[in-house]
Short mmCIF file of C-alpha atoms in Angstrom, two decimals:
data_model
loop_
_atom_site.label_atom_id
_atom_site.label_comp_id
_atom_site.label_asym_id
_atom_site.label_seq_id
_atom_site.Cartn_x
_atom_site.Cartn_y
_atom_site.Cartn_z
CA MET A 151 0.00 0.00 0.00
CA VAL A 152 1.05 3.61 -0.35
CA ARG A 153 0.61 6.95 1.33
CA ALA A 154 0.19 9.97 -0.90
CA ARG A 155 1.67 13.33 -0.09
CA GLY A 156 -0.56 15.19 2.35
CA ARG A 157 -2.77 12.18 3.14
CA ASP A 158 -3.00 10.40 6.45
CA VAL A 159 -4.15 6.92 5.34
CA LEU A 160 -2.67 4.01 3.43
CA TYR A 161 -4.35 3.03 0.21
CA MET A 162 -3.93 0.67 -2.72
CA PRO A 163 -2.16 2.12 -5.75
CA GLY A 164 -4.70 2.63 -8.49
CA GLY A 165 -6.88 5.02 -10.38
CA LYS A 166 -9.41 5.42 -13.14
CA ILE A 167 -9.44 3.56 -16.45
CA ASP A 168 -8.43 5.74 -19.41
CA GLU A 169 -10.46 5.70 -22.61
CA GLY A 170 -9.64 2.64 -24.70
CA GLU A 171 -7.84 0.93 -21.81
CA SER A 172 -8.80 -2.43 -20.32
CA PRO A 173 -9.04 -2.74 -16.52
CA ALA A 174 -5.89 -4.91 -16.51
CA ASP A 175 -4.03 -2.34 -18.65
CA ALA A 176 -5.10 0.41 -16.22
CA ALA A 177 -3.82 -1.66 -13.28
CA ALA A 178 -0.44 -2.06 -14.99
CA ARG A 179 -0.24 1.66 -15.89
CA GLU A 180 -1.21 2.81 -12.40
CA THR A 181 1.35 0.43 -10.87
CA ARG A 182 4.07 2.01 -13.05
CA GLU A 183 2.91 5.55 -12.27
CA GLU A 184 2.49 5.16 -8.52
CA VAL A 185 5.16 2.67 -7.42
CA SER A 186 7.55 2.50 -10.41
CA VAL A 187 6.92 -1.20 -11.02
CA GLY A 188 6.17 -2.92 -14.30
CA LEU A 189 3.95 -5.99 -14.31
CA VAL A 190 5.15 -9.01 -16.27
CA PRO A 191 2.96 -9.38 -19.38
CA GLY A 192 0.47 -12.20 -18.98
CA SER A 193 0.76 -12.21 -15.18
CA VAL A 194 -1.96 -9.63 -14.47
CA HIS A 195 -5.20 -11.23 -13.26
CA GLU A 196 -8.31 -10.04 -11.44
CA LEU A 197 -8.52 -11.11 -7.79
CA PHE A 198 -11.78 -9.59 -6.51
CA THR A 199 -13.94 -6.46 -6.37
CA VAL A 200 -14.57 -4.31 -3.30
CA VAL A 201 -17.60 -2.01 -2.99
CA THR A 202 -17.75 0.04 0.20
CA GLN A 203 -18.07 3.52 1.71
CA ALA A 204 -15.77 6.05 0.01
CA HIS A 205 -13.21 7.57 2.40
CA GLY A 206 -13.86 11.23 3.23
CA GLU A 207 -17.15 11.29 1.32
CA PRO A 208 -20.74 11.65 2.59
CA ASP A 209 -22.36 8.51 3.99
CA GLY A 210 -23.69 6.33 1.21
CA ARG A 211 -21.10 7.43 -1.38
CA GLN A 212 -19.59 4.17 -2.56
CA VAL A 213 -16.26 3.31 -4.12
CA ARG A 214 -15.93 0.28 -6.41
CA MET A 215 -12.43 -1.11 -6.71
CA VAL A 216 -11.30 -4.07 -8.79
CA VAL A 217 -8.13 -5.57 -7.29
CA PHE A 218 -5.58 -7.26 -9.55
CA GLY A 219 -2.59 -9.46 -8.88
CA GLY A 220 0.50 -9.79 -11.03
CA LYS A 221 4.22 -10.48 -11.04
CA ALA A 222 6.32 -7.37 -10.48
CA ASP A 223 9.55 -6.74 -12.37
CA ALA A 224 11.10 -4.62 -9.58
CA GLU A 225 10.72 -3.60 -5.94
CA PRO A 226 8.10 -0.86 -5.42
CA GLN A 227 9.45 2.67 -4.95
CA PRO A 228 7.60 5.93 -4.26
CA SER A 229 6.90 8.01 -7.37
CA ALA A 230 5.98 11.65 -7.82
CA GLU A 231 2.40 10.82 -6.73
CA VAL A 232 3.39 8.75 -3.68
CA SER A 233 5.45 9.67 -0.63
CA GLU A 234 5.77 6.20 0.96
CA VAL A 235 5.38 2.53 0.06
CA HIS A 236 4.36 0.12 2.84
CA TRP A 237 4.23 -3.68 2.98
CA VAL A 238 1.12 -4.39 5.04
CA THR A 239 -0.79 -7.13 6.85
CA THR A 240 -4.20 -7.19 8.50
CA ALA A 241 -2.50 -5.61 11.54
CA ASP A 242 -2.51 -2.37 9.49
CA ILE A 243 -6.29 -2.27 8.92
CA ASP A 244 -6.68 0.69 11.29
CA ARG A 245 -4.33 2.73 9.04
CA CYS A 246 -6.57 2.23 5.98
CA PRO A 247 -9.79 3.74 4.67
CA PRO A 248 -12.78 1.36 4.39
CA ALA A 249 -11.86 0.07 0.91
CA GLY A 250 -8.25 -0.60 1.91
CA ALA A 251 -9.34 -2.40 5.07
CA GLU A 252 -11.64 -4.63 3.02
CA VAL A 253 -8.83 -5.32 0.53
CA LEU A 254 -6.61 -6.49 3.40
CA ARG A 255 -9.38 -8.75 4.72
CA GLN A 256 -9.93 -10.32 1.31
CA LEU A 257 -6.19 -10.74 0.63
CA ALA A 258 -5.87 -12.52 3.98
CA ALA A 259 -8.86 -14.75 3.15
CA LEU A 260 -7.04 -15.76 -0.05
CA ASP A 261 -3.84 -16.47 1.97
CA LEU A 262 -1.97 -13.77 0.05
CA ILE A 263 -0.96 -11.80 3.17
CA ASP A 264 -0.37 -12.43 6.89
#
């Protein structure tokens, strides 16, 4: 997970899908932009989708996040958009907004963390 400049919570690197881009292509692009990591072609795969309360938004405003897995070609490093990179476990749930906390729970359920 990462922490952006001026933000107090940890979140998953990611962003919106650009026109003409597949969700997997967007995941690979955002990974490059936010943590300076390429994803090995053919390794990117959808893990699950999280729909929950959007952090810092009025009650009822939902965020929908599709989470992907893939094989990295380097160790993550902060980029211009990110001030810190953190390896996390479910012990870090209290440092995350609702969507990030749910991602950690689901990653643990899949035996991918902890």
